[in-house]
Each structure stands twice: as C-alpha cells, then as structure tokens.
CSV table of C-alpha atoms in Angstrom, one decimal:
chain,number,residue,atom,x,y,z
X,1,UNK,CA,-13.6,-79.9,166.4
X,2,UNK,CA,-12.3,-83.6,165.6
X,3,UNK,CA,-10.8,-84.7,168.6
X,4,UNK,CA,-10.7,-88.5,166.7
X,5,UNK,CA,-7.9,-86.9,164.1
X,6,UNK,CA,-5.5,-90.2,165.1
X,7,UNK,CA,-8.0,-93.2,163.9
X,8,UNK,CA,-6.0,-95.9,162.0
X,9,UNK,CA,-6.7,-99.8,160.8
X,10,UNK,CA,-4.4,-101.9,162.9
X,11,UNK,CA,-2.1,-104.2,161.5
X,12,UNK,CA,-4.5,-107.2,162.8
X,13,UNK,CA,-7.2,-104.9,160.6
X,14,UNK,CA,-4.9,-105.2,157.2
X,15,UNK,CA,-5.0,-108.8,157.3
X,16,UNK,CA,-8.5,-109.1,157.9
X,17,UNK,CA,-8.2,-107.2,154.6
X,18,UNK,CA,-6.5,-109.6,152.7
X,19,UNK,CA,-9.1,-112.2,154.0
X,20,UNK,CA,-12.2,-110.1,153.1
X,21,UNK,CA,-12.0,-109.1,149.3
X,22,UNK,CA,-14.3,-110.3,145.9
X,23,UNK,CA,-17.4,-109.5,148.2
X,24,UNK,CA,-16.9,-110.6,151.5
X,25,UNK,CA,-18.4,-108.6,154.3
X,26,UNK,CA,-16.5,-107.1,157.2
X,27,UNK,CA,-18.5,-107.7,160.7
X,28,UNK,CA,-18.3,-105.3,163.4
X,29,UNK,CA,-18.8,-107.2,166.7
X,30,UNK,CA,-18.5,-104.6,169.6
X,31,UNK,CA,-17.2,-101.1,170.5
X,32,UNK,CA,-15.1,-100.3,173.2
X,33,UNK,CA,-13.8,-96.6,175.3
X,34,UNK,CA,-10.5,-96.7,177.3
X,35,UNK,CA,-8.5,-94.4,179.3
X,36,UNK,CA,-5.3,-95.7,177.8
X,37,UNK,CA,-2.9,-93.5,175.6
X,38,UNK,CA,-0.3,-94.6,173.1
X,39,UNK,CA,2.3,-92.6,170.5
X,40,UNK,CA,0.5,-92.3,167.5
X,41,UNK,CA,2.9,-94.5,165.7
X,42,UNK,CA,2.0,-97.1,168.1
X,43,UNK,CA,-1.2,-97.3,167.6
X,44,UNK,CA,-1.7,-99.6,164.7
X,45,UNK,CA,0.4,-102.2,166.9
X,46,UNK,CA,-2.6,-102.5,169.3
X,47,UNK,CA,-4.3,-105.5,169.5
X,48,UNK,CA,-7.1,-104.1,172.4
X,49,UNK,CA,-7.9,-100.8,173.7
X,50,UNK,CA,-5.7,-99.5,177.0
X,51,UNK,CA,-7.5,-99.1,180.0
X,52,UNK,CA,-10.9,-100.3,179.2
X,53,UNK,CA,-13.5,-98.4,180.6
X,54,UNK,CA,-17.0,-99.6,179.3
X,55,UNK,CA,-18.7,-100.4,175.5
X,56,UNK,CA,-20.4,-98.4,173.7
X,57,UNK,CA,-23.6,-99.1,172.0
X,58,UNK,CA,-24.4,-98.7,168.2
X,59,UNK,CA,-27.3,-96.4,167.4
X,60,UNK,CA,-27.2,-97.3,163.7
X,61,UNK,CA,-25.2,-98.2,160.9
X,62,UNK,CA,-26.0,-96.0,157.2
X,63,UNK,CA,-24.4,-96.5,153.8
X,64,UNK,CA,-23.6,-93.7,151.5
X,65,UNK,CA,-21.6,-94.4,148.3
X,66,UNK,CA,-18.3,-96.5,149.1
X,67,UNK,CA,-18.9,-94.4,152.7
X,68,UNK,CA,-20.4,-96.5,155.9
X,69,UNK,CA,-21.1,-94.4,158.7
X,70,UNK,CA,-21.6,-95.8,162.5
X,71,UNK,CA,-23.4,-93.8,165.1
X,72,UNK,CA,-21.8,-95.0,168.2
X,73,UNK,CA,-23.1,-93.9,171.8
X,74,UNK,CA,-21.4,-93.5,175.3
X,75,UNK,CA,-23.1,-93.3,178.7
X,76,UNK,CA,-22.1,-93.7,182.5
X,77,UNK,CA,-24.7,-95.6,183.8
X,78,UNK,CA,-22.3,-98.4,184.7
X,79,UNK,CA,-19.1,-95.6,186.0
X,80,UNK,CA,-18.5,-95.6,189.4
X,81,UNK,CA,-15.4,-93.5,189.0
X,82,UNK,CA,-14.9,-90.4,186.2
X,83,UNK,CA,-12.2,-91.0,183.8
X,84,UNK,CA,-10.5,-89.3,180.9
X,85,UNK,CA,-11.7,-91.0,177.6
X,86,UNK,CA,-8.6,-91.5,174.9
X,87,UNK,CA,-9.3,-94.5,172.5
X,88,UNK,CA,-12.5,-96.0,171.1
X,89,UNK,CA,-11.8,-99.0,169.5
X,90,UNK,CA,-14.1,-101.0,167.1
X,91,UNK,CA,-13.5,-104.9,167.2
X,92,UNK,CA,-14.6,-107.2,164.1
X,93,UNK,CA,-14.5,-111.1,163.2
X,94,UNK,CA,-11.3,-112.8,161.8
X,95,UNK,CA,-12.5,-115.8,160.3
X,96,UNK,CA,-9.2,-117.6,161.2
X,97,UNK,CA,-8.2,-116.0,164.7
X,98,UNK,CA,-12.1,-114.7,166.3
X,99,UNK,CA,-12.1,-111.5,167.3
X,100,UNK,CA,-9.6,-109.1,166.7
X,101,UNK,CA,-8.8,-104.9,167.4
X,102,UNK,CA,-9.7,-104.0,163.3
X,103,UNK,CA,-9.8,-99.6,163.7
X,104,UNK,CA,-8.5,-97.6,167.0
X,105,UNK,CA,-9.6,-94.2,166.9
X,106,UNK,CA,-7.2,-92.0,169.8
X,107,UNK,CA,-8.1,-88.1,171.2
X,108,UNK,CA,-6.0,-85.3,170.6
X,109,UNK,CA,-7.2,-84.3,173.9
X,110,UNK,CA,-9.1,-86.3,176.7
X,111,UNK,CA,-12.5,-86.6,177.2
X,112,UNK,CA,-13.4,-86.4,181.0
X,113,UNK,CA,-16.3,-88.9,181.5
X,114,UNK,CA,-18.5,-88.1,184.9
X,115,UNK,CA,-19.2,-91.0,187.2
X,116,UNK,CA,-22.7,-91.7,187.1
X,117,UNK,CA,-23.5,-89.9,190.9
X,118,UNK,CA,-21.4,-86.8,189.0
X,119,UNK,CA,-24.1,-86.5,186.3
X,120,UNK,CA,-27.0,-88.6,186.4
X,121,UNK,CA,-28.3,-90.2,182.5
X,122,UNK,CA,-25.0,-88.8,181.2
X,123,UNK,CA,-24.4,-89.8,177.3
X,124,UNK,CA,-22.2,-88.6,174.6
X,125,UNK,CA,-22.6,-89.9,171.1
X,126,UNK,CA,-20.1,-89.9,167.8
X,127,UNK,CA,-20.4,-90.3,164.1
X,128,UNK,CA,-17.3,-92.6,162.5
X,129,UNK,CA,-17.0,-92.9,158.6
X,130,UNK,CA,-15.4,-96.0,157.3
X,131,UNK,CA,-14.7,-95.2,153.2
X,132,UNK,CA,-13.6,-98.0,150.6
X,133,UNK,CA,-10.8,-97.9,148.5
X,134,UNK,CA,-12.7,-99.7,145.8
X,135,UNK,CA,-14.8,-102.5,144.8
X,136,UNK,CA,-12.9,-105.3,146.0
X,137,UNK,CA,-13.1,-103.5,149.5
X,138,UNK,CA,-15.1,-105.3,151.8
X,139,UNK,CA,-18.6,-104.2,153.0
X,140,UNK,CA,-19.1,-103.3,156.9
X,141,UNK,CA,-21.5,-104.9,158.9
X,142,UNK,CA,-22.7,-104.6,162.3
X,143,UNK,CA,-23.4,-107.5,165.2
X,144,UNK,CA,-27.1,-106.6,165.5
X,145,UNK,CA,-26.3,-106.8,169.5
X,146,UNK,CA,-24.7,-103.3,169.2
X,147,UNK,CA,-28.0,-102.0,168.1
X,148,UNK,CA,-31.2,-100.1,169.7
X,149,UNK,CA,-34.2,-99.5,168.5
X,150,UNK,CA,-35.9,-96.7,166.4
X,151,UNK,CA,-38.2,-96.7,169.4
X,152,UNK,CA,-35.4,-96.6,171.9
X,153,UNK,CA,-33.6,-94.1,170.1
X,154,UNK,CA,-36.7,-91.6,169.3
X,155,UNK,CA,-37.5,-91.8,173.8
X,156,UNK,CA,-33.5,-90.6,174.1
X,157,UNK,CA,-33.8,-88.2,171.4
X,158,UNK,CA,-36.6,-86.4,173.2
X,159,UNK,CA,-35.4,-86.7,176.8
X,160,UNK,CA,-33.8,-83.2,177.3
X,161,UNK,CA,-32.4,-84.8,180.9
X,162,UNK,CA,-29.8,-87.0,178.9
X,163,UNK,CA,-28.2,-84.6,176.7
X,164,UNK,CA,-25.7,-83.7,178.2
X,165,UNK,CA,-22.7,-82.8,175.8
X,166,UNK,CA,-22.5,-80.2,172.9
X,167,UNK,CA,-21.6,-83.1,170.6
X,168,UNK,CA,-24.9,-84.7,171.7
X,169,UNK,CA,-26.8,-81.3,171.6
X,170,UNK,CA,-26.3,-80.9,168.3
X,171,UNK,CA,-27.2,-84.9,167.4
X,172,UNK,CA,-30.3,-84.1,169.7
X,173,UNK,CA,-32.9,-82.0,168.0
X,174,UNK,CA,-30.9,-78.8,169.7
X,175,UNK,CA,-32.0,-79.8,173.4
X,176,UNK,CA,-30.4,-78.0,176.1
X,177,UNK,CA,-27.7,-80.0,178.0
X,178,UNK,CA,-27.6,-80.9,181.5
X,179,UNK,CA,-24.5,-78.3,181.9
X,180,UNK,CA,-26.6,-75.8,180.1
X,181,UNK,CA,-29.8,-77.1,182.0
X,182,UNK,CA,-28.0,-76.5,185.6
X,183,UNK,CA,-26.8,-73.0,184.5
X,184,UNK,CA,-30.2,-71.7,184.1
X,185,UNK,CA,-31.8,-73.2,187.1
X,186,UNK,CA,-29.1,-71.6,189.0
X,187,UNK,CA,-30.0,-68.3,187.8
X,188,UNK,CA,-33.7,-69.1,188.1
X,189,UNK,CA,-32.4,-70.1,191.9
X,190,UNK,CA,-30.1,-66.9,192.8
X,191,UNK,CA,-33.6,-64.6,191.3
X,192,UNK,CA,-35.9,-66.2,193.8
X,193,UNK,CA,-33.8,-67.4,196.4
X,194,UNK,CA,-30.1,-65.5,196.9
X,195,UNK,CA,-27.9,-65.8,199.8
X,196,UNK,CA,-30.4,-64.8,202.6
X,197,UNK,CA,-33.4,-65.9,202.0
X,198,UNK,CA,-35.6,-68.2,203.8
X,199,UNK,CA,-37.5,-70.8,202.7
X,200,UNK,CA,-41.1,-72.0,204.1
X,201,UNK,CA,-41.9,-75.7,204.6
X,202,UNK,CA,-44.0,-77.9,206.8
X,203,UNK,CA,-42.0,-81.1,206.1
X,204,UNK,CA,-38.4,-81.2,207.6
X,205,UNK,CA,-36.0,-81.2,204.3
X,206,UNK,CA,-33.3,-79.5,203.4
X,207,UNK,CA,-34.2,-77.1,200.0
X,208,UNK,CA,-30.3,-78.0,198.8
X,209,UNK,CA,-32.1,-81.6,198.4
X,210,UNK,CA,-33.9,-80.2,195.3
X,211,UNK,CA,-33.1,-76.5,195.2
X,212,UNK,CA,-29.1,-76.4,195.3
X,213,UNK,CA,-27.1,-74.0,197.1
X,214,UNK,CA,-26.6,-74.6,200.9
X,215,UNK,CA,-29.1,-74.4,203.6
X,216,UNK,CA,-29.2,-74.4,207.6
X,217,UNK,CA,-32.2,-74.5,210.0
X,218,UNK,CA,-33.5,-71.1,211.1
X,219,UNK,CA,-35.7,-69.4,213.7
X,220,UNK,CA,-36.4,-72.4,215.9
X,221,UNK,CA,-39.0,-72.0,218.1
X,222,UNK,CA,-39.5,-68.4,216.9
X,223,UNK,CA,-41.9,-66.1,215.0
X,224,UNK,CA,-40.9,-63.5,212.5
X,225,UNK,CA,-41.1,-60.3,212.6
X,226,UNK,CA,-40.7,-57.3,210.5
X,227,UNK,CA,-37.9,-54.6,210.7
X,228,UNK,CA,-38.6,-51.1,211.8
X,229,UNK,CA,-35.7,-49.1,211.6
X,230,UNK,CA,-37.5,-46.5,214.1
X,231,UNK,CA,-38.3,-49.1,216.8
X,232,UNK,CA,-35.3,-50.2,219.1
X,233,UNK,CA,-37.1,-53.7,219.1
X,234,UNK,CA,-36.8,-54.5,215.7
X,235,UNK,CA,-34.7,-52.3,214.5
X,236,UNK,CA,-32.3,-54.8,212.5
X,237,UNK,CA,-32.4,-58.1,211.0
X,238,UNK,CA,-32.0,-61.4,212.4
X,239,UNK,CA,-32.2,-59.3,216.5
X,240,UNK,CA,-33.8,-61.6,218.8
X,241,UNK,CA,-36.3,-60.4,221.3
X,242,UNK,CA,-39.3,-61.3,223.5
X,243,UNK,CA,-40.3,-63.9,226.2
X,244,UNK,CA,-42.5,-67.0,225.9
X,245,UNK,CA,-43.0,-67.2,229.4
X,246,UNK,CA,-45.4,-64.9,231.4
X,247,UNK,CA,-43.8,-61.4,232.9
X,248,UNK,CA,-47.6,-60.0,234.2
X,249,UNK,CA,-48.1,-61.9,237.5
X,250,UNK,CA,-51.5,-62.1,239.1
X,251,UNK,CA,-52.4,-59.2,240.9
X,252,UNK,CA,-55.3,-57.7,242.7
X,253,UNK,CA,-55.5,-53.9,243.2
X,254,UNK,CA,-56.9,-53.1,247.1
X,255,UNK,CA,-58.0,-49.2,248.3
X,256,UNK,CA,-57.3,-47.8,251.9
X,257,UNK,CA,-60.2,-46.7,254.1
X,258,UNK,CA,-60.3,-43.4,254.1
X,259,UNK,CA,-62.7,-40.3,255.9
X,260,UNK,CA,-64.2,-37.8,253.4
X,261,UNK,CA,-63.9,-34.3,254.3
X,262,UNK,CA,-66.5,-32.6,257.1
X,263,UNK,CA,-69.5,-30.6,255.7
X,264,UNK,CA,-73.4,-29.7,256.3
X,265,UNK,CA,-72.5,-27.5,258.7
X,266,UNK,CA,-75.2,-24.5,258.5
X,267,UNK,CA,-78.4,-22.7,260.4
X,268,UNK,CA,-81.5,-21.5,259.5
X,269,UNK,CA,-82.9,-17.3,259.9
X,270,UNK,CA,-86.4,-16.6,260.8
X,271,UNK,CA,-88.2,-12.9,260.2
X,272,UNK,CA,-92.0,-11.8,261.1
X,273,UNK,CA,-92.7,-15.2,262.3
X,274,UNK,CA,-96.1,-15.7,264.1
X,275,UNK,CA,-96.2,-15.7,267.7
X,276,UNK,CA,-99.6,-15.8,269.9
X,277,UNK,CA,-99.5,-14.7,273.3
X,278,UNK,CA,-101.4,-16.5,275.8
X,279,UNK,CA,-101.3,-14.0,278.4
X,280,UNK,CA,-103.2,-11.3,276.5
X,281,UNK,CA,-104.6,-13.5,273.4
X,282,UNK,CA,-103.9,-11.2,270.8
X,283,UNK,CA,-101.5,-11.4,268.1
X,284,UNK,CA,-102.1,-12.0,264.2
X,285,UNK,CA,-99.3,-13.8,261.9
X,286,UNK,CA,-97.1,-11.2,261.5
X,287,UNK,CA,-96.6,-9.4,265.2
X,288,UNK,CA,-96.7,-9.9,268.7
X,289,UNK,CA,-97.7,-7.5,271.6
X,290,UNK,CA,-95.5,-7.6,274.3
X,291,UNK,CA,-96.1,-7.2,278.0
X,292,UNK,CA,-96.9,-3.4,277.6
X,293,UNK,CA,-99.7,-4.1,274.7
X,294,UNK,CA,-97.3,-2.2,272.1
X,295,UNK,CA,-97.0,-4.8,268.5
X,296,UNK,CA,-93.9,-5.6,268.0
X,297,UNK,CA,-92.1,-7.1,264.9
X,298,UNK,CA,-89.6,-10.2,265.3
X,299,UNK,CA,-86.5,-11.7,264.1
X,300,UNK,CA,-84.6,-14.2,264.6
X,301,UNK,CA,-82.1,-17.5,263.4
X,302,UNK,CA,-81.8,-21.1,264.4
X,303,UNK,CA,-78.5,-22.3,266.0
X,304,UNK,CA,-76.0,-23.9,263.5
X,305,UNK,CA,-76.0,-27.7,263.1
X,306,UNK,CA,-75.6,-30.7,260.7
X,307,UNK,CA,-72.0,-31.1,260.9
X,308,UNK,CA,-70.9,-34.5,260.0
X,309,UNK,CA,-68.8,-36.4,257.9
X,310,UNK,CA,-68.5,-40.3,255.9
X,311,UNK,CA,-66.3,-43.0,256.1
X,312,UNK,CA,-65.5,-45.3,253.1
X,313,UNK,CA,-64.0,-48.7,254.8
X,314,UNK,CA,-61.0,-50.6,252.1
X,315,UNK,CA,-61.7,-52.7,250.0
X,316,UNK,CA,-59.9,-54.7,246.7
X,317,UNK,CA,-60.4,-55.3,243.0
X,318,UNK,CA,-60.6,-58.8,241.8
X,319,UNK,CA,-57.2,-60.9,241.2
X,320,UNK,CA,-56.2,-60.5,237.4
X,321,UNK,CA,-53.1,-62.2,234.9
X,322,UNK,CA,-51.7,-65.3,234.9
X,323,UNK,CA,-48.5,-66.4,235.9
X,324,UNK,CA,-46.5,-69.6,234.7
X,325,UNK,CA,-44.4,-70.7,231.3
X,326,UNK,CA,-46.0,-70.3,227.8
X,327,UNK,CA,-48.8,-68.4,229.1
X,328,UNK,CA,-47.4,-64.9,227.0
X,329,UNK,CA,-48.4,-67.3,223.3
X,330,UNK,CA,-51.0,-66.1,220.8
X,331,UNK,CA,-52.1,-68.8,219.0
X,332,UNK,CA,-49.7,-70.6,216.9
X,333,UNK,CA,-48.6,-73.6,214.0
X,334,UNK,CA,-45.3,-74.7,213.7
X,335,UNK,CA,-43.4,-75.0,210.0
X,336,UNK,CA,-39.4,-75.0,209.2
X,337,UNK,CA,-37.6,-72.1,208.7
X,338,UNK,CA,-34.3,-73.0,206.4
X,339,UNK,CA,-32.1,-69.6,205.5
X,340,UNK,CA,-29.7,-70.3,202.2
X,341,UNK,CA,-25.7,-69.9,203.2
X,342,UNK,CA,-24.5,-70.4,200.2
C-alpha cells in the first residue's frame, strides 16, 4: 500500500523550476517528518512541514532513465514522545531565496512512530521517485550530509534488532521485525514458562527484566515439595506446612525398681542310702540292721528350701534431642524463587 498517494511540488518548487532548466542541477539539502496535516489542496501552499518531528537520513540517491529515486530512512533514536507521522517533506536550494519546501509528500493514513523507550533501534525506511518531464528538466542532487555509508548501511541491513516495520522487512533482506521478533519470543515464553511457573535463580532479579510477563517473589524462607494427592500433608499445591524450630525436646527415659517374682523353692529325695551303725558295726552301702539285727532298707527326702527372690534397683537412659530454634534444618543453600502472574 502507498500511503504517500498526496506528494506534490510546492508552488516555492515551480519556481525553482523556472530557475533550474538548460542543465542546471536541483540540490536536495535535507529531509524532514512532521505530525502536521493539511487539505490536500493546501498542500502545495506549504512552505515547511507541520509539526516537525525529526529528519530523516538519505540512504542513497539512484538514477534510472529521466527517473531519480531517494531511499530516505526514519528512526526514533532522538523521540522522547510517539507521534503520528503525516508529511515528509524534502527541502532543496533556491539560488535567490536559500532554502526552500521544493516536494511534500502527505499519508492517507498516519503513521504511529514509537518513542524510543517504546521500541528500542526502531527505523522505518521509504523509496520516493522524482520523474522528469523532459530534457530541460533539471537533474536531482543530494547534500552529501544526508548520506551513510555502504558500510553503515550493509551493519543496519544485517541487524535483525532494527527492523522493525513490514515496509523495512521487505527493504531488509526479509529479517523478522521486532513486532514479529516479540511475538515469537512470547510463544517461546508461554511453552517454557506459562502462568505458574517458577523460575530458579541465585541472583535477586526479576525474570520480567529479560523474560517478559509479570513476576513476584515466592517461597521465602521455604523448601519445595512435591504433591501427593494421597498424603494430607501435601496433598495440594502451594499448602504450607512444617516447622523450622525443634518440636522433640530432650528427654531421658528412667525405669522403676522393681522385685522379680519368687522361685528356687524345691527339696531333695534320698533311697537305699548307706548307713553304718556304730552300735553293732555292720551294715554295707545299701541297708542297715536295726536294733533287733534284722537289714532293713531306707528312704527318705530332704526338707524344702532355696526360696528367694531379686531386686532390680531404677535406673535411666541417657538424655537425647535437642531443643531450641532451627535445630529441625537439614542442610541447606538459599536461591530465589520468582512464580510468573501474568
């Protein structure tokens, strides 16, 4: 799409004409971009550009035929404020009155040009044609102050981070522009990092910085842990839990003295033991003769005895645990936990 359809020579332009014919040349001196917007039947009548906003710079002049073409360039490195763009205006030398409005060029539609915070390296760049209507018309020159380099034109062409319009895209070897360019790192941002997500980091600052999207702090002074569904603990996300601080006091476990039950209690049985009698010395190891002379066989027990019991006297484990704050830590490092909002 044209949007410089309204482009007319001024009437300061025409007289430069009348001045400039059998060969003389026609010197281009500076470019200009205002905000201003006139009738179009008004517009030859200008004699400067409404609403100045900044110049533009020349990135070459080419001659084709009785056709001139000028590559003419627009960036915001000097816009503080955005602004609609309406008129581009191309200024040459009068010979008699200096420097005069000689073509005005006005949109059919604004062009919104971002302030330099808005979109960093931001440059837009248009092709005008300037035809003859013959021999006698004069030739077009540029002030060679307008110009760049080849050099400084190739390092723009190749910087994908300053193309930044479609006009300029397809000037630009087909490089994505920085609309384009922020679109997909958006995606690339809402596939690795949605709404939810948190974000690692053992330097304090906010992933919006160089990520995008909106970030708050998260966790502080907490450790992560996994959800299980079937565990009342951690049963859903974001539940807090647990305890820093020590909830096993020290402690010492002691045992009462106690009796043990009574036992050993028993006797002893004796048969054909050996007895010797004095009186009548006789006997042999398994009889006796009794007071009559008769042998007699003997039996007998031992009275019950051994009864007795033990006493175990009380006595304590040694103290264990640890009372006091921090003392329920494992062993730890700290980073920053950010969670994306937005």
């Amino acid at each position: 799409m044209n949007i410089w359809e309204n482009t007319v020579i001024t009437n300061k332009g025409k007289d430069l004409h009348a001045k400039l014919y059998n060969g003389n040349i026609l010197k281009l001196t500076r470019v200009e971009a205002g905000s201003g917007k006139a009738e179009v039947p008004d517009l030859r009548y200008q004699t400067e550009v409404l609403q100045m906003k900044d110049e533009l710079s020349v990135q070459g002049v080419d001659t084709s035929g009785n056709i001139t073409s000028v590559l003419v360039m627009l960036d915001n490195l000097k816009i503080t404020e955005r602004y609609e763009l309406w008129q581009i205006g191309f200024y040459a030398e009068d010979p008699d009155e200096g420097e005069i409005l000689y073509c005005l060029a006005q949109a059919t539609e604004a062009k919104v040009i971002p302030a330099k915070d808005e979109s960093k390296g931001y440059t837009i760049s248009w092709k005008f044609d300037f035809k003859s209507g013959g021999e006698e018309y004069p030739e077009i020159q540029m002030e060679p102050a307008g110009f760049v380099s080849s050099e400084t034109f190739a390092k723009h062409r190749d910087n994908q981070g300053c193309h930044v319009s479609v006009e300029e895209k397809g000037i630009y070897n087909d490089k994505y522009t920085k609309k384009e360019t922020d679109q997909l790192f958006q995606q690339f941002l809402e596939q690795i990092y949605p709404v939810g997500s948190i974000y690692t980091s053992v330097t304090n600052v906010n992933p919006s910085a160089f990520l995008g999207g909106k970030w708050e702090r998260f966790g502080n002074g907490r450790t992560l842990f996994g959800v299980d569904e079937n565990d009342g603990y951690f049963n859903s996300a974001q539940k807090p839990g647990g305890q820093k601080n020590a909830v096993v006091v020290s402690h010492n476990h002691g045992i009462q003295g106690f009796n043990c039950n009574e036992g050993g209690y028993h006797n002893h049985s004796v048969t054909n033991v050996h007895f010797y009698d004095k009186a009548t010395a006789k006997g042999d190891n398994y009889a006796r003769w009794n007071s009559s002379g008769n042998k007699t066989t003997t039996w007998g027990s031992v009275t019950y005895g051994g009864k007795h019991q033990h006493w175990i006297p009380w006595h304590q484990t040694d103290a264990k645990g640890e009372s006091g704050e921090g003392k329920n830590l494992p062993p730890y490092i700290c980073v920053y936990f950010w969670r994306r909002t937005a």
